[in-house]
Structures are given as C-alpha cells and as structure tokens.
CSV table of C-alpha atoms in Angstrom, one decimal:
chain,number,residue,atom,x,y,z
A,300,UNK,CA,-13.6,14.2,-11.2
A,301,UNK,CA,-16.7,15.3,-9.3
A,302,UNK,CA,-17.8,18.9,-9.2
A,303,UNK,CA,-18.5,20.4,-5.8
A,304,UNK,CA,-22.2,20.2,-6.4
A,305,UNK,CA,-22.0,16.7,-7.7
A,306,UNK,CA,-20.2,15.5,-4.5
A,307,UNK,CA,-23.4,15.2,-2.5
A,308,UNK,CA,-25.5,13.7,-5.2
A,309,UNK,CA,-23.7,10.4,-5.0
A,310,UNK,CA,-24.0,8.2,-2.0
A,311,UNK,CA,-20.7,7.7,-0.2
A,312,UNK,CA,-18.7,8.8,-3.2
A,313,UNK,CA,-15.1,8.1,-2.4
A,314,UNK,CA,-12.4,10.8,-2.7
A,315,UNK,CA,-9.1,9.9,-4.3
A,316,UNK,CA,-6.5,12.1,-2.6
A,317,UNK,CA,-4.1,14.1,-4.7
A,318,UNK,CA,-0.5,14.7,-3.5
A,319,UNK,CA,-1.1,18.5,-3.4
A,320,UNK,CA,-4.1,17.9,-1.0
A,321,UNK,CA,-1.6,17.1,1.8
A,322,UNK,CA,-0.6,20.8,1.7
A,323,UNK,CA,-4.2,21.8,2.4
A,324,UNK,CA,-6.0,19.1,4.3
A,325,UNK,CA,-3.3,18.1,6.8
A,326,UNK,CA,-2.7,21.7,8.0
A,327,UNK,CA,-6.4,22.2,8.2
A,328,UNK,CA,-7.0,19.2,10.4
A,329,UNK,CA,-3.9,19.9,12.5
A,330,UNK,CA,-5.0,23.4,13.1
A,331,UNK,CA,-8.7,22.5,13.8
A,332,UNK,CA,-7.8,19.8,16.3
A,333,UNK,CA,-4.7,21.5,17.7
A,334,UNK,CA,-2.4,18.7,16.7
A,335,UNK,CA,1.2,19.7,17.5
A,336,UNK,CA,3.0,17.0,15.6
A,337,UNK,CA,5.5,17.4,12.7
A,338,UNK,CA,4.5,15.9,9.4
A,339,UNK,CA,6.5,15.2,6.2
A,340,UNK,CA,5.5,14.2,2.7
A,341,UNK,CA,8.1,11.8,1.2
A,342,UNK,CA,10.9,13.5,-0.6
A,343,UNK,CA,11.0,16.7,1.5
A,344,UNK,CA,14.0,15.9,3.7
A,345,UNK,CA,17.6,16.6,2.6
A,346,UNK,CA,18.2,12.9,1.7
A,347,UNK,CA,14.8,12.7,0.0
A,348,UNK,CA,15.4,15.7,-2.2
A,349,UNK,CA,18.8,14.3,-3.2
A,350,UNK,CA,17.2,11.0,-4.2
A,351,UNK,CA,14.4,12.7,-6.1
A,352,UNK,CA,17.1,14.7,-8.1
A,353,UNK,CA,18.8,11.4,-8.9
A,354,UNK,CA,15.5,9.9,-10.1
A,355,UNK,CA,14.8,12.9,-12.3
A,356,UNK,CA,18.2,12.6,-14.0
A,357,UNK,CA,17.7,8.8,-14.5
A,358,UNK,CA,14.3,9.3,-16.2
A,359,UNK,CA,15.8,12.1,-18.3
A,360,UNK,CA,18.6,9.7,-19.4
A,361,UNK,CA,15.9,7.3,-20.6
A,362,UNK,CA,14.2,10.1,-22.5
A,363,UNK,CA,17.5,11.0,-24.2
A,364,UNK,CA,18.0,7.4,-25.3
A,365,UNK,CA,14.7,7.3,-27.1
A,366,UNK,CA,15.1,10.8,-28.6
A,367,UNK,CA,18.6,9.8,-30.0
A,368,UNK,CA,17.6,8.9,-33.6
A,369,UNK,CA,20.9,7.1,-34.1
A,370,UNK,CA,20.2,4.6,-31.3
A,371,UNK,CA,16.5,4.8,-30.6
A,372,UNK,CA,15.4,1.6,-32.3
A,373,UNK,CA,18.3,-0.3,-30.9
A,374,UNK,CA,17.5,0.8,-27.4
A,375,UNK,CA,13.8,-0.2,-27.9
A,376,UNK,CA,14.9,-3.7,-28.9
A,377,UNK,CA,17.4,-4.0,-26.0
A,378,UNK,CA,14.7,-3.0,-23.5
A,379,UNK,CA,11.7,-4.8,-25.0
A,380,UNK,CA,12.8,-7.8,-27.1
A,381,UNK,CA,11.2,-11.2,-26.3
A,382,UNK,CA,12.6,-14.5,-27.6
A,383,UNK,CA,10.3,-16.5,-29.9
A,384,UNK,CA,9.4,-19.0,-27.2
A,385,UNK,CA,8.5,-16.4,-24.6
A,386,UNK,CA,5.5,-14.0,-24.2
A,387,UNK,CA,6.5,-11.3,-21.7
A,388,UNK,CA,4.3,-8.9,-19.9
A,389,UNK,CA,4.8,-5.2,-20.6
A,390,UNK,CA,3.0,-2.6,-22.7
A,391,UNK,CA,5.7,-2.3,-25.3
A,392,UNK,CA,7.1,-5.8,-25.4
A,393,UNK,CA,8.1,-7.1,-28.8
A,394,UNK,CA,6.3,-10.5,-28.4
A,395,UNK,CA,5.8,-13.1,-31.0
A,396,UNK,CA,2.2,-13.6,-29.9
A,397,UNK,CA,-0.2,-10.9,-28.9
A,398,UNK,CA,-1.4,-10.7,-25.3
A,399,UNK,CA,-3.3,-8.1,-23.3
A,400,UNK,CA,0.0,-6.1,-23.0
A,401,UNK,CA,1.4,-6.3,-26.5
A,402,UNK,CA,0.1,-6.2,-30.2
A,403,UNK,CA,3.4,-6.7,-32.0
A,404,UNK,CA,2.6,-10.2,-33.4
A,405,UNK,CA,2.2,-9.3,-37.1
A,406,UNK,CA,5.6,-7.4,-37.1
A,407,UNK,CA,7.6,-10.0,-35.1
A,408,UNK,CA,8.7,-12.3,-37.9
A,409,UNK,CA,10.1,-9.5,-40.1
A,410,UNK,CA,12.2,-8.1,-37.1
A,411,UNK,CA,13.2,-11.6,-36.1
A,412,UNK,CA,14.6,-12.5,-39.5
A,413,UNK,CA,16.4,-9.2,-39.8
A,414,UNK,CA,18.3,-9.6,-36.5
A,415,UNK,CA,18.5,-13.3,-35.9
A,416,UNK,CA,21.9,-14.2,-37.5
A,417,UNK,CA,23.9,-11.4,-36.1
A,418,UNK,CA,22.2,-10.2,-32.9
A,419,UNK,CA,20.4,-13.2,-31.3
A,420,UNK,CA,21.9,-16.3,-29.5
A,421,UNK,CA,20.7,-19.8,-30.0
A,422,UNK,CA,17.9,-19.3,-27.5
A,423,UNK,CA,16.6,-16.2,-29.4
A,424,UNK,CA,17.8,-13.8,-26.8
A,425,UNK,CA,19.6,-10.6,-27.6
A,426,UNK,CA,23.3,-10.7,-27.3
A,427,UNK,CA,25.4,-8.1,-25.5
A,428,UNK,CA,25.9,-5.3,-28.0
A,429,UNK,CA,28.7,-2.8,-28.3
A,430,UNK,CA,27.7,0.8,-29.3
A,431,UNK,CA,29.0,0.1,-32.8
A,432,UNK,CA,26.7,-2.9,-33.1
A,433,UNK,CA,23.8,-0.9,-31.7
A,434,UNK,CA,24.4,1.7,-34.4
A,435,UNK,CA,24.3,-1.0,-37.0
A,436,UNK,CA,21.2,-2.6,-35.5
A,437,UNK,CA,19.5,0.8,-35.5
A,438,UNK,CA,20.3,1.3,-39.2
A,439,UNK,CA,18.9,-2.2,-40.1
A,440,UNK,CA,15.6,-1.5,-38.3
A,441,UNK,CA,15.2,1.8,-40.1
A,442,UNK,CA,14.8,-0.1,-43.3
A,443,UNK,CA,12.0,-2.4,-42.0
A,444,UNK,CA,8.3,-2.0,-42.3
A,445,UNK,CA,7.9,-2.6,-38.6
A,446,UNK,CA,9.6,0.7,-38.0
A,447,UNK,CA,6.2,2.4,-38.0
A,448,UNK,CA,5.0,0.2,-35.2
A,449,UNK,CA,8.2,0.9,-33.3
A,450,UNK,CA,7.7,4.6,-33.9
A,451,UNK,CA,4.2,4.4,-32.4
A,452,UNK,CA,5.5,2.6,-29.3
A,453,UNK,CA,8.4,5.0,-29.0
A,454,UNK,CA,6.2,8.1,-29.1
A,455,UNK,CA,3.9,6.8,-26.4
A,456,UNK,CA,6.8,5.7,-24.3
A,457,UNK,CA,8.4,9.1,-24.6
A,458,UNK,CA,5.2,10.8,-23.5
A,459,UNK,CA,5.0,8.5,-20.5
A,460,UNK,CA,8.6,9.2,-19.6
A,461,UNK,CA,8.0,12.9,-19.7
A,462,UNK,CA,5.0,12.5,-17.4
A,463,UNK,CA,7.0,10.3,-15.1
A,464,UNK,CA,9.9,12.7,-15.0
A,465,UNK,CA,7.7,15.7,-14.2
A,466,UNK,CA,6.0,13.8,-11.3
A,467,UNK,CA,8.9,11.7,-10.0
A,468,UNK,CA,9.3,11.3,-6.3
A,469,UNK,CA,10.6,8.4,-4.2
A,470,UNK,CA,10.4,4.7,-4.8
A,471,UNK,CA,9.4,2.4,-1.9
A,472,UNK,CA,13.1,1.4,-1.2
A,473,UNK,CA,14.1,5.1,-1.2
A,474,UNK,CA,11.2,6.0,1.1
A,475,UNK,CA,12.4,3.3,3.5
A,476,UNK,CA,15.9,4.9,3.5
A,477,UNK,CA,14.3,8.3,4.2
A,478,UNK,CA,12.1,6.9,7.0
A,479,UNK,CA,15.2,5.3,8.6
A,480,UNK,CA,17.1,8.6,8.4
A,481,UNK,CA,14.2,10.4,10.0
A,482,UNK,CA,14.1,7.8,12.9
A,483,UNK,CA,17.8,8.4,13.6
A,484,UNK,CA,17.2,12.2,14.0
A,485,UNK,CA,14.3,11.9,16.5
A,486,UNK,CA,14.5,12.3,20.2
A,487,UNK,CA,13.0,9.5,22.4
A,488,UNK,CA,9.6,11.0,22.8
A,489,UNK,CA,9.3,12.7,19.4
A,490,UNK,CA,6.7,11.6,16.8
A,491,UNK,CA,6.7,12.4,13.0
A,492,UNK,CA,3.9,11.7,10.6
A,493,UNK,CA,5.1,10.5,7.2
A,494,UNK,CA,3.1,10.4,4.0
A,495,UNK,CA,4.2,8.1,1.2
A,496,UNK,CA,2.9,9.0,-2.3
A,497,UNK,CA,4.2,6.1,-4.3
A,498,UNK,CA,6.9,7.8,-6.5
A,499,UNK,CA,4.7,10.7,-7.4
A,500,UNK,CA,5.1,14.4,-6.4
A,501,UNK,CA,1.8,15.3,-8.0
A,502,UNK,CA,-1.4,13.5,-9.1
A,503,UNK,CA,-3.0,10.5,-7.5
A,504,UNK,CA,-1.8,7.0,-6.7
A,505,UNK,CA,-1.9,4.5,-3.8
A,506,UNK,CA,-0.8,6.5,-0.7
A,507,UNK,CA,0.2,5.2,2.8
A,508,UNK,CA,0.7,6.9,6.2
A,509,UNK,CA,3.2,6.1,8.9
A,510,UNK,CA,3.6,7.3,12.5
A,511,UNK,CA,7.4,7.4,13.1
A,512,UNK,CA,9.1,7.2,16.5
A,513,UNK,CA,12.8,6.6,17.2
A,514,UNK,CA,12.3,3.0,18.3
A,515,UNK,CA,9.3,1.9,16.3
A,516,UNK,CA,6.8,2.8,13.5
A,517,UNK,CA,3.0,2.5,13.4
A,518,UNK,CA,1.2,1.9,10.2
A,519,UNK,CA,-2.5,2.7,11.0
A,520,UNK,CA,-4.0,1.4,7.7
A,521,UNK,CA,-2.8,-1.8,6.2
A,522,UNK,CA,-3.9,-3.7,3.0
A,523,UNK,CA,-3.2,-7.4,3.7
A,524,UNK,CA,-2.5,-9.5,0.5
A,525,UNK,CA,-3.5,-6.5,-1.7
A,526,UNK,CA,-1.3,-5.8,-4.7
A,527,UNK,CA,-1.3,-2.1,-3.9
A,528,UNK,CA,0.1,-2.5,-0.4
A,529,UNK,CA,3.6,-1.1,0.0
A,530,UNK,CA,5.1,-1.1,3.5
A,531,UNK,CA,5.3,-4.6,5.0
A,532,UNK,CA,6.3,-5.9,8.4
A,533,UNK,CA,9.7,-6.9,7.0
A,534,UNK,CA,10.6,-3.4,5.7
A,535,UNK,CA,11.6,-2.0,9.2
A,536,UNK,CA,13.0,-3.5,12.4
A,537,UNK,CA,9.9,-2.7,14.4
A,538,UNK,CA,6.8,-1.6,12.5
A,539,UNK,CA,3.4,-2.3,14.1
A,540,UNK,CA,0.5,-2.8,11.6
A,541,UNK,CA,-3.1,-3.8,11.7
A,542,UNK,CA,-2.4,-7.2,10.1
A,543,UNK,CA,-5.1,-9.5,11.4
A,544,UNK,CA,-4.1,-12.5,9.3
A,545,UNK,CA,-2.0,-14.3,12.0
A,546,UNK,CA,-5.1,-14.5,14.2
A,547,UNK,CA,-7.7,-15.4,11.6
A,548,UNK,CA,-8.3,-18.6,9.5
A,549,UNK,CA,-11.3,-19.4,7.4
A,550,UNK,CA,-13.3,-22.3,5.8
A,551,UNK,CA,-15.5,-22.0,2.7
A,552,UNK,CA,-19.0,-23.4,2.3
A,553,UNK,CA,-19.2,-26.6,0.2
A,554,UNK,CA,-20.9,-24.5,-2.6
A,555,UNK,CA,-17.9,-22.1,-2.8
A,556,UNK,CA,-15.3,-24.9,-2.6
A,557,UNK,CA,-16.9,-26.5,-5.7
A,558,UNK,CA,-17.3,-23.3,-7.5
A,559,UNK,CA,-14.9,-20.5,-8.5
A,560,UNK,CA,-14.3,-18.2,-5.5
A,561,UNK,CA,-13.5,-14.8,-7.0
A,562,UNK,CA,-11.1,-13.6,-4.3
A,563,UNK,CA,-9.0,-14.8,-1.4
A,564,UNK,CA,-11.3,-14.3,1.6
A,565,UNK,CA,-8.3,-13.1,3.6
A,566,UNK,CA,-8.1,-10.0,1.4
A,567,UNK,CA,-11.3,-8.8,3.1
A,568,UNK,CA,-9.3,-8.2,6.3
A,569,UNK,CA,-8.7,-4.5,5.6
A,570,UNK,CA,-10.7,-1.3,6.2
A,571,UNK,CA,-10.8,-0.1,2.6
A,572,UNK,CA,-13.4,-1.6,0.2
A,573,UNK,CA,-13.4,0.8,-2.7
A,574,UNK,CA,-10.4,1.6,-5.0
A,575,UNK,CA,-9.9,5.3,-4.2
A,576,UNK,CA,-9.9,5.9,-0.4
A,577,UNK,CA,-6.4,4.9,0.6
A,578,UNK,CA,-5.0,8.4,1.0
A,579,UNK,CA,-8.2,9.8,2.6
A,580,UNK,CA,-8.3,6.9,5.1
A,581,UNK,CA,-4.7,7.5,6.1
A,582,UNK,CA,-5.4,11.2,6.8
A,583,UNK,CA,-8.7,10.4,8.7
A,584,UNK,CA,-7.1,7.7,10.8
A,585,UNK,CA,-4.2,10.0,11.6
A,586,UNK,CA,-6.5,12.9,12.5
A,587,UNK,CA,-8.5,10.7,14.9
A,588,UNK,CA,-5.5,9.2,16.6
A,589,UNK,CA,-3.7,12.5,17.2
A,590,UNK,CA,-6.5,14.9,18.2
A,591,UNK,CA,-7.1,15.8,21.8
A,592,UNK,CA,-3.4,15.3,22.7
A,593,UNK,CA,-3.4,11.9,21.0
A,594,UNK,CA,-6.0,10.5,23.3
A,595,UNK,CA,-7.2,7.8,20.9
A,596,UNK,CA,-3.6,6.7,20.3
A,597,UNK,CA,-2.7,6.6,24.0
A,598,UNK,CA,-6.0,5.4,25.7
A,599,UNK,CA,-8.0,3.5,23.1
A,600,UNK,CA,-5.3,1.8,20.9
A,601,UNK,CA,-2.2,-0.3,21.7
A,602,UNK,CA,0.9,-1.8,20.1
A,603,UNK,CA,2.1,-5.1,21.2
A,604,UNK,CA,4.4,-8.0,20.2
A,605,UNK,CA,2.0,-10.9,20.2
A,606,UNK,CA,2.4,-14.6,19.4
A,607,UNK,CA,0.3,-17.1,17.4
A,608,UNK,CA,0.8,-20.5,15.9
A,609,UNK,CA,0.2,-19.3,12.4
A,610,UNK,CA,3.5,-19.1,10.4
A,611,UNK,CA,4.5,-16.7,7.7
A,612,UNK,CA,3.0,-18.9,5.0
A,613,UNK,CA,-0.4,-18.8,6.6
A,614,UNK,CA,-0.3,-22.4,8.0
A,615,UNK,CA,-1.1,-23.4,11.5
A,616,UNK,CA,2.1,-24.8,13.1
A,617,UNK,CA,1.0,-26.5,16.4
A,618,UNK,CA,3.5,-26.3,19.2
A,619,UNK,CA,5.4,-23.3,17.8
A,620,UNK,CA,4.8,-19.6,18.2
A,621,UNK,CA,5.4,-16.8,15.7
A,622,UNK,CA,5.7,-13.1,16.7
A,623,UNK,CA,3.5,-10.4,15.1
A,624,UNK,CA,3.8,-6.7,15.8
A,625,UNK,CA,0.2,-5.6,16.1
A,626,UNK,CA,-1.4,-2.2,16.1
A,627,UNK,CA,-4.9,-2.5,17.5
A,628,UNK,CA,-6.9,0.6,16.4
A,629,UNK,CA,-9.2,2.8,18.4
A,630,UNK,CA,-13.0,2.9,17.9
A,631,UNK,CA,-12.8,6.5,16.5
A,632,UNK,CA,-10.8,5.4,13.5
A,633,UNK,CA,-13.1,2.4,12.8
A,634,UNK,CA,-15.8,5.0,12.3
A,635,UNK,CA,-14.2,5.5,8.9
A,636,UNK,CA,-13.7,1.8,8.0
A,637,UNK,CA,-15.6,0.8,4.9
A,638,UNK,CA,-15.7,-2.9,5.9
A,639,UNK,CA,-18.2,-4.3,8.3
A,640,UNK,CA,-16.3,-7.6,8.4
A,641,UNK,CA,-13.1,-5.9,9.4
A,642,UNK,CA,-14.8,-4.0,12.3
A,643,UNK,CA,-16.6,-7.2,13.3
A,644,UNK,CA,-13.4,-9.2,13.6
A,645,UNK,CA,-11.7,-6.5,15.7
A,646,UNK,CA,-14.8,-6.3,17.9
A,647,UNK,CA,-14.8,-10.1,18.3
A,648,UNK,CA,-11.0,-10.1,19.2
A,649,UNK,CA,-11.6,-7.7,22.1
A,650,UNK,CA,-15.2,-8.5,23.2
A,651,UNK,CA,-15.0,-12.2,23.8
A,652,UNK,CA,-13.4,-13.9,26.8
A,653,UNK,CA,-13.2,-17.2,24.9
A,654,UNK,CA,-10.0,-18.1,23.2
A,655,UNK,CA,-11.7,-18.1,19.7
A,656,UNK,CA,-14.8,-16.8,18.1
A,657,UNK,CA,-16.6,-17.7,14.8
A,658,UNK,CA,-17.8,-15.0,12.3
A,659,UNK,CA,-19.7,-15.9,9.1
A,660,UNK,CA,-19.6,-13.4,6.2
A,661,UNK,CA,-20.7,-14.1,2.6
A,662,UNK,CA,-20.6,-17.9,2.9
A,663,UNK,CA,-17.2,-17.8,4.6
A,664,UNK,CA,-16.6,-18.9,8.2
A,665,UNK,CA,-13.8,-16.9,9.9
A,666,UNK,CA,-12.2,-18.4,13.0
A,667,UNK,CA,-10.9,-15.5,15.0
A,668,UNK,CA,-8.4,-15.8,17.9
A,669,UNK,CA,-9.4,-13.3,20.6
A,670,UNK,CA,-7.0,-11.0,22.5
A,671,UNK,CA,-7.9,-13.1,25.5
A,672,UNK,CA,-6.5,-16.2,23.8
A,673,UNK,CA,-3.7,-14.4,22.0
A,674,UNK,CA,-2.4,-12.9,25.2
A,675,UNK,CA,-2.5,-16.2,27.0
A,676,UNK,CA,-0.5,-17.8,24.3
A,677,UNK,CA,1.9,-14.8,24.2
A,678,UNK,CA,2.5,-15.0,28.0
A,679,UNK,CA,3.2,-18.7,27.7
A,680,UNK,CA,5.8,-17.9,24.9
A,681,UNK,CA,7.6,-15.3,27.1
A,682,UNK,CA,7.1,-16.8,30.5
A,683,UNK,CA,10.7,-17.3,31.2
A,684,UNK,CA,11.7,-13.9,29.9
A,685,UNK,CA,12.0,-10.8,32.0
A,686,UNK,CA,12.7,-8.3,29.2
A,687,UNK,CA,10.7,-5.2,28.2
A,688,UNK,CA,8.6,-7.2,25.7
A,689,UNK,CA,7.5,-9.7,28.3
A,690,UNK,CA,6.7,-6.9,30.8
A,691,UNK,CA,4.5,-5.1,28.2
A,692,UNK,CA,2.6,-8.3,27.3
A,693,UNK,CA,1.9,-9.1,31.0
A,694,UNK,CA,0.9,-5.4,31.6
A,695,UNK,CA,-1.5,-5.6,28.6
A,696,UNK,CA,-3.1,-8.8,30.0
A,697,UNK,CA,-3.7,-7.1,33.4
A,698,UNK,CA,-5.2,-4.0,31.7
A,699,UNK,CA,-7.4,-6.0,29.2
A,700,UNK,CA,-10.7,-6.1,31.3
A,701,UNK,CA,-10.7,-2.3,31.8
A,702,UNK,CA,-9.5,-1.6,28.3
A,703,UNK,CA,-12.3,-3.8,26.9
A,704,UNK,CA,-15.0,-1.9,28.8
A,705,UNK,CA,-14.0,1.6,27.7
A,706,UNK,CA,-13.1,0.5,24.2
A,707,UNK,CA,-16.5,-1.2,23.6
A,708,UNK,CA,-18.5,1.6,25.1
A,709,UNK,CA,-16.9,4.0,22.7
A,710,UNK,CA,-17.1,1.6,19.8
A,711,UNK,CA,-20.9,1.3,19.9
A,712,UNK,CA,-21.2,5.1,19.9
A,713,UNK,CA,-18.9,5.3,16.9
A,714,UNK,CA,-20.7,2.5,15.1
A,715,UNK,CA,-23.9,4.4,15.2
A,716,UNK,CA,-22.2,7.4,13.5
A,717,UNK,CA,-20.5,5.0,11.0
A,718,UNK,CA,-23.8,3.4,10.1
A,719,UNK,CA,-25.4,6.8,9.3
A,720,UNK,CA,-22.6,7.6,7.0
A,721,UNK,CA,-22.8,4.1,5.3
A,722,UNK,CA,-26.6,4.4,4.7
A,723,UNK,CA,-26.3,7.9,3.4
A,724,UNK,CA,-28.5,9.6,6.0
A,725,UNK,CA,-25.5,11.7,7.1
A,726,UNK,CA,-22.9,13.2,4.8
A,727,UNK,CA,-19.4,12.0,6.0
A,728,UNK,CA,-17.8,15.0,7.8
A,729,UNK,CA,-14.5,14.6,5.9
A,730,UNK,CA,-16.3,15.1,2.6
A,731,UNK,CA,-17.7,18.4,3.9
A,732,UNK,CA,-14.1,19.3,4.9
A,733,UNK,CA,-12.8,18.3,1.5
A,734,UNK,CA,-15.5,20.4,-0.2
A,735,UNK,CA,-14.9,23.4,2.0
A,736,UNK,CA,-11.2,23.4,1.6
A,737,UNK,CA,-11.5,23.5,-2.2
A,738,UNK,CA,-9.1,20.6,-2.8
A,739,UNK,CA,-7.5,20.0,-6.2
A,740,UNK,CA,-9.9,17.4,-7.6
A,741,UNK,CA,-13.0,19.5,-7.1
C-alpha cells in the first residue's frame, strides 16, 4: 500500500477502497456537502445480520470438517476429487493432470489405485459415501504417500477458511434479498444508499453502489461484460443502469479482424479502466449526484425505459424493440470517469440530432445510437400506450433540447477539470480527501 507521502509521487495512482473506509469517507462527504440521505453497508440491517451469522456458522462447519482428523482426508476427496478423464478448475482439485490451478499429477495414480475398486463408479466418479465408509476411506488415505500433499492442501485451505470466516459478509443473492427488504420499508419519496462489499466485512474486493427507492433502483457505475460486475438488470424488477451496450455496435479494422484482438471492444463501455477504483468511483459518483440537494441527480441526469432493436444476445433484430432501463449520468460524475471513450459515447448520444453517430477508438469503429434516435424509436414502440412509461418517454422527448444545452455546457466545464486530473497537472480532489481522512490503506 502507498504511504501518505508516496501518494502524490505517482501520477493518478488509484485507490482501492477498504470496507472500513465507508465508515470514514461517506460521513465526511455527507457532512461536507450537507447530504441528508440514509446510507447502509450490506449486512447492517436486521435481515442482513441474520444472514451474516448463518454464513459465519457455515464456514465454521467447513473448518470443523477439515480439523476432524478422523474424516479430514475423506472430506478433502469428497470436495475435490476429479475423475481420470476430467481436469477441473480449482486450487485444491485432485486432478490427474496438472493445470494452473492444480499440481496433484504425480500423486494421482497412487490415490486412484487405492480408492478405485470400493469408492469410484465406472466413470471414475466418487460414489455416495456413508459416514462409516468415509471413516474407512480416511484410514486408507492415512497410509498413502500422497497424504503429505493432502496435508499441505488442507493446511492452506484451513487458513483460507479462517480468513473467510473472519471477514464473511453477504453473497450477491443475500444482498439482493436485503435490498428488496429495504425497498419494502421505504416511503414513496425516501432514498437509501446501499454499498455492496462482495461478501467481505473487512479488507478490499470489488464494491458496488446502489441508490434505492421504493419503486426502482439506480446503479450509477456499471461494468458491462466484466467478470467482476455483480448486480445485473435481471436481478431486480426495476434497476436503471448505465449499460450503453443496447445502443452501441462496432466493427473492427481489417488488421484487427485478421489478428488476435486482446479484448471484446464492448468491455470498454465503462468508466473504470484500472483494476482498483470500483469502490472509490461508487462513492465519488454518489457524492456528486447527491450534493446540493441532489441537483445533479434531479437536473442533469435521468432514468428512462428506452427501446432499441438490439436483443439480449447483442444482435440487431430489425422490426422488433427491446426495452432497456437506462440511467444517463450527469457531467459532474463523468469528471471522475477514467475512460475517454465512455465519455465520448455519452456525449455523442446527447449532442447529436442525427439518429446515429460514429466514433473511432483504437482501430474500432463504434456506431452509437443517439438519444434523439433512441427516443424516436421508443415513442414509436409506446405510441398506442397511455401509461406512465409512455408519458415519461414523451416528456423526455419534449425536454431533450433544453436538457441537451444545459448538460453540454456543464460537461465541457467538467471535462477541463477531468483533463487536468488525467494529465497530472492537478491532484484529484478525492485523493486529497483520502489522505486527509487518514483512511485504512495509508
């Protein structure tokens, strides 16, 4: 971790938020900007604390299994055995062939021959074992040379289990349950900020932020197609996210088509570029949206049910419309975006009065549907409806010209500040805040 003095010696050094930082940084920003909104870190509600206690006991039960000398080897084999014709992922897998996860190859044959006749089926898979058979299996393995390797695995796994037990929090599915219970408790105009810490009550991980209202949720920062991303559009009945993928397609240059392209170009449609800033971006976006009586959220952002002809599989389906719940962010939050492409696409979506615009970035041409074109298609999709959704779409269409003017005026002012942070001529204010608050990683 960086020292306080080292922080400013490295250009744009990212900060990886620690769970405990929420107890310091969020109250600081809320007090500084007079933000009068309740916030919760996952696992702090009644239902959340109950689920955390259950998780703790579950991990403790796993520890007890591995510390029971009469059954420890049997439990290892039950959890990690791989048939001879399979090579399974996992750090402690008992695979016949080594891979980047496992190095059990030279011990496999001895273990296989010792347990094959009695404990494996015709496919080499482990049979269902009674406790009596597990005790006998454990006794057999105790006499084998591979026991030393199993002991090595077991010791490491026990250490990891203790670490997991001591930092256990809520899984994604449990956090979804907690969020839904929070929604039910809210009044119509009440807002709650929710921080998800990825099943950790301390330390660092991939963190996400939600703005919860009774009838909908806003996720200000989204990681499209990224393996770290947690909350998706399908996890809640009505969650608005900055997922630009329904409105963007791309083509590669001939050179890149013939060569090996190192990433899906659609993965670039997110504000985070480094590997550490997910938690910090969530707090910064939140701070900007809620300060000044939520001015950026009310006046310079919007949520809308919009329609496009791009289906859930990313293909264009002419003649059909698919609904997306979009959160369009304010210029103030884009000041902290690490991606020039991401900002450029959002700017093109709003700035142009054409139906589509083209943006070229690193030998990739992105075709961007503009809000002008998206709203025209959306109005056509709801033309015969007279419900609240149709009214909101038509209202957004009527307000678009004025919204465009004020949004772009502020965007260019914020872009100048962003550029100074990007080129290192100005220290990002949030890094100064982090240093001054003496957060855990410094």
